[in-house]
Coordinates of C-alpha atoms in Angstrom, one line a residue:
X1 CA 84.3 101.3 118.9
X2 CA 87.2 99.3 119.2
X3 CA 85.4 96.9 121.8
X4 CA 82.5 96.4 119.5
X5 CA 85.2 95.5 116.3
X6 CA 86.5 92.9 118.9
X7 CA 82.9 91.7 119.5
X8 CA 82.3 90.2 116.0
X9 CA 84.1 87.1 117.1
X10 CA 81.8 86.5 119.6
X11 CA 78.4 86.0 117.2
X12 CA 76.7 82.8 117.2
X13 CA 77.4 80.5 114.1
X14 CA 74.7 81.8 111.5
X15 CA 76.2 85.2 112.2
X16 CA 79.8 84.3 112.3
X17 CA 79.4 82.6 108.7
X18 CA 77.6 85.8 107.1
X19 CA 78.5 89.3 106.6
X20 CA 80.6 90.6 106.1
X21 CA 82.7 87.8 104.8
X22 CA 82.1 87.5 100.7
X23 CA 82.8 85.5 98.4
X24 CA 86.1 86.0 97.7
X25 CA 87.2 86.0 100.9
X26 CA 86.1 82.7 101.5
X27 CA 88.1 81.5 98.7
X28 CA 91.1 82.9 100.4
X29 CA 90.0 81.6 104.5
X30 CA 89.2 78.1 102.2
X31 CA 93.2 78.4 101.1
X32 CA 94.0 79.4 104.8
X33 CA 92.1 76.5 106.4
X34 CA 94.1 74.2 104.1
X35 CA 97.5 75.9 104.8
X36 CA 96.6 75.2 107.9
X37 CA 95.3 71.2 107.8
X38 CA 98.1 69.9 106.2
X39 CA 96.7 70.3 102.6
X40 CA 99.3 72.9 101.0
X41 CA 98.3 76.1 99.3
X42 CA 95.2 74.8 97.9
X43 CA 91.5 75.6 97.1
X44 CA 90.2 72.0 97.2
X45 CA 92.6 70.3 99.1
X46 CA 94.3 69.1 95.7
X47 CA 94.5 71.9 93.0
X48 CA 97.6 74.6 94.3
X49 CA 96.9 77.8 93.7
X50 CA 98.4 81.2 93.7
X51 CA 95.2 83.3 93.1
X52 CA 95.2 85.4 96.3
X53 CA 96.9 87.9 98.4
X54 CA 99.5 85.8 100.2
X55 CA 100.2 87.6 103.9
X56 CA 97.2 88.1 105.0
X57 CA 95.9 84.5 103.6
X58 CA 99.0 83.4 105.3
X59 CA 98.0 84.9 108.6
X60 CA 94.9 83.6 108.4
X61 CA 96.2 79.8 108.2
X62 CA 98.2 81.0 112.0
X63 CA 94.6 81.6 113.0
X64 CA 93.2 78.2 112.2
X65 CA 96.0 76.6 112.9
X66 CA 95.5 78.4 116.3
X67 CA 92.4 76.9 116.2
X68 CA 93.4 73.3 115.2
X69 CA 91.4 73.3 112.1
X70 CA 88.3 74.2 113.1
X71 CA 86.2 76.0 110.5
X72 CA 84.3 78.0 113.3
X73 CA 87.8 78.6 115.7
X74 CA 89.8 79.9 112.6
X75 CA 86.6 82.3 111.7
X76 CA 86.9 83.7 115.8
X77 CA 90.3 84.4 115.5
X78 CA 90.1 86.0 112.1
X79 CA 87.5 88.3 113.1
X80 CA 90.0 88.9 116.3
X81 CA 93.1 89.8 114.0
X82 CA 91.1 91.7 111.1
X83 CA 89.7 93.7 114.4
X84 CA 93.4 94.2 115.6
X85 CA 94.4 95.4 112.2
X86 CA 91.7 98.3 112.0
X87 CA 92.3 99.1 115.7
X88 CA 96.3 99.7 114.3
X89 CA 95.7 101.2 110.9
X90 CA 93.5 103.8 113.1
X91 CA 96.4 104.5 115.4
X92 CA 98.3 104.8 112.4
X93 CA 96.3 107.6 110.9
X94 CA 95.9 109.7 113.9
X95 CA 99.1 109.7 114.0
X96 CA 99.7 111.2 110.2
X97 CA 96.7 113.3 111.4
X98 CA 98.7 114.5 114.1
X99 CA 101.7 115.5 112.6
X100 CA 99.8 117.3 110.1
X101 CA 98.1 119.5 112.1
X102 CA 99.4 122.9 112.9
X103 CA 96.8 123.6 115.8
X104 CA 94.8 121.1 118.1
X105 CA 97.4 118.0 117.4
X106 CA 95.3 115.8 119.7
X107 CA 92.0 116.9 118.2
X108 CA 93.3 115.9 114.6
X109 CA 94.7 112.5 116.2
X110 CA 90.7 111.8 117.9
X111 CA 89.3 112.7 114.9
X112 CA 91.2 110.8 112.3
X113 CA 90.8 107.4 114.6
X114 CA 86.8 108.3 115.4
X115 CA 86.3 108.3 111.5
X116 CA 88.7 105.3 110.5
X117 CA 86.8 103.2 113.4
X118 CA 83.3 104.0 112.7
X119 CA 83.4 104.6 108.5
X120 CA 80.8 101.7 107.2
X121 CA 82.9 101.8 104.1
X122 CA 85.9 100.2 106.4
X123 CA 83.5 97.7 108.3
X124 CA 82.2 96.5 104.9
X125 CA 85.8 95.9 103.4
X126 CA 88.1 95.3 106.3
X127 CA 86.2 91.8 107.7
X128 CA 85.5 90.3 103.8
X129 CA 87.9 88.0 104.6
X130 CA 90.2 89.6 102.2
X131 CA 93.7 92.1 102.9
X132 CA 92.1 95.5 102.2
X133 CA 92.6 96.8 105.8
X134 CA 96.2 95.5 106.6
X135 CA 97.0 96.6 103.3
X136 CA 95.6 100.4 104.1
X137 CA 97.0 99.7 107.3
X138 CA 100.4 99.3 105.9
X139 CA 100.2 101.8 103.9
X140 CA 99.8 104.5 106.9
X141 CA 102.5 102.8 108.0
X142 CA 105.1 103.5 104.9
X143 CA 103.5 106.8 105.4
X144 CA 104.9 107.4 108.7
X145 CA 108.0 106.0 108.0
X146 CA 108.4 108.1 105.1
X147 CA 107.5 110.9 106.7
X148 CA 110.3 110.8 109.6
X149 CA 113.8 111.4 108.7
X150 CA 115.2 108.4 107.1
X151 CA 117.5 109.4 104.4
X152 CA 121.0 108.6 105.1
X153 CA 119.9 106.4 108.3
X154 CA 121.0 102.7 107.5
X155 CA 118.5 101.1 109.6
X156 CA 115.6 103.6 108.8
X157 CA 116.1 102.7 105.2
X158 CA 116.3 99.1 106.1
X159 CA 112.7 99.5 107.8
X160 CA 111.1 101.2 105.3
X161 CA 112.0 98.6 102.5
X162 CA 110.8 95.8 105.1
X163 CA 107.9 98.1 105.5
X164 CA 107.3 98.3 101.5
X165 CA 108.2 94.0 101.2
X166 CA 105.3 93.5 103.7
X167 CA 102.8 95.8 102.1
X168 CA 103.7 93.7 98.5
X169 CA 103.0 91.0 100.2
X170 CA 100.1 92.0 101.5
X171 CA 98.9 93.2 98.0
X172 CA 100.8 92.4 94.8
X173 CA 100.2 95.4 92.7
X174 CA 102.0 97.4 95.3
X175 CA 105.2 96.6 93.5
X176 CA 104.0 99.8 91.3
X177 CA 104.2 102.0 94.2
X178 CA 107.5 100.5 95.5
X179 CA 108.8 101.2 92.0
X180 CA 107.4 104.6 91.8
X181 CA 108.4 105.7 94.8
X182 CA 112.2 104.5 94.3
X183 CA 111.9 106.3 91.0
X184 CA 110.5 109.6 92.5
X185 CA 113.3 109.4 95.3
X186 CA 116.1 109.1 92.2
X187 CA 114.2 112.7 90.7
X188 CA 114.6 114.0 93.9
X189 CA 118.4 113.0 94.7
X190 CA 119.6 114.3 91.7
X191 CA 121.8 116.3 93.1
X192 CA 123.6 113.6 94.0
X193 CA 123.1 110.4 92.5
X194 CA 125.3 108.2 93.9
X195 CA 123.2 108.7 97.3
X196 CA 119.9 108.3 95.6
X197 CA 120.8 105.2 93.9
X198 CA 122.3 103.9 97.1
X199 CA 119.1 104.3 98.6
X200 CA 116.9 103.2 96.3
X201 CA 119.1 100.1 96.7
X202 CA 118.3 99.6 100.2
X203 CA 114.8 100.6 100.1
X204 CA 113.9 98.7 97.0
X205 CA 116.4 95.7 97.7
X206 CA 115.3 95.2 100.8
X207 CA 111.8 95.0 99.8
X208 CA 112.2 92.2 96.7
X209 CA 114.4 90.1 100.1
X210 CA 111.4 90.7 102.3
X211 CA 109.0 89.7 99.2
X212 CA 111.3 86.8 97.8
X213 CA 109.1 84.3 98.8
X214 CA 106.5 84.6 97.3
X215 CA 107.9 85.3 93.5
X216 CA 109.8 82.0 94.5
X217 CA 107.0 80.2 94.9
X218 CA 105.0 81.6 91.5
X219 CA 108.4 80.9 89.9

């Protein structure tokens, strides 16, 4: 399953240019190829713009810029690194599926990858040209970190505020969840308060660092 992911970047032109790219995804790979050229953080070339999801987008401009420009290039190594992304986000899961089960662990972990691979519903979102799958990916992620024992551990509450600043970057409206979850872990540290605040301050401060630059630039 993962080979055949890997394989949409080998499709002649007509294919490479159809589905499942949409429309809004080529405004975003239009804003990457620019990024890219030399022509800023633009739709046209001219007009700047701040009407997309910026890390992805971003990582997209590496790709054509990988592939000096070229429209066809920069579409190959998208369709690599949106192929990479599922691949992790799927080792992600089986790993939450893992540590959830209390019988066959490796069972669970096969399972959970099988279904993130081969679900249509992630073929048709994850290769629009747009950030849903890193943004599920990183999600799993936060999951994982948040599920390991974190609290009190500098640098584990260091990484899971980098983890929450990349998954804002990835997709704006995250900044809810990073908010919600800082305010659930202040419920939960009541007990002592000085500890939950602390590490809201880590987790959440470390996120708005990691996220800076792009409120900087909308600024």
């Amino acid at each position: 399953l993962a080979a055949s992911l890997l394989a949409l970047a080998l499709r002649g032109g007509e294919a490479l240019i159809d589905t499942p790219i949409a429309e809004d995804g080529w405004y975003a790979l239009t804003i990457a190829r620019n990024i890219a050229t030399g022509h800023g953080v633009t739709i046209d070339g001219e007009t700047w713009t701040n009407g997309f999801q910026p890390l992805f987008t971003f990582l997209q401009a590496f790709g054509f810029l990988l592939a000096g420009g070229d429209t066809m290039g920069g579409l190959r190594v998208f369709y690599v690194f949106a192929a990479l992304v599922h691949i992790a986000g799927a080792l992600l899961v089986a790993s939450l599926a893992r540590d959830a089960s209390d019988t066959d662990k490796d069972l669970a972990a096969a399972v959970a990858a099988l279904g993130y691979l081969a679900a249509i519903k992630a073929y048709n979102d994850f290769y629009t040209g747009l950030e849903t799958g890193l943004q599920l990916a990183l999600y799993a992620l936060v999951w994982r970190l948040h599920a390991r024992t974190w609290r009190g551990r500098a640098g584990r509450e260091a990484g899971l505020g980098f983890a929450l600043g990349l998954l804002v970057l990835a997709r704006i409206a995250a900044a809810v969840f990073v908010a919600v979850l800082c305010a659930d872990e202040l419920r939960r540290g009541w007990r002592a308060p000085a500890d939950a605040v602390r590490r809201c301050f880590v987790v959440g401060g470390v996120s708005v660092l990691v996220s800076a630059p792009w409120w900087l630039y909308n600024a």
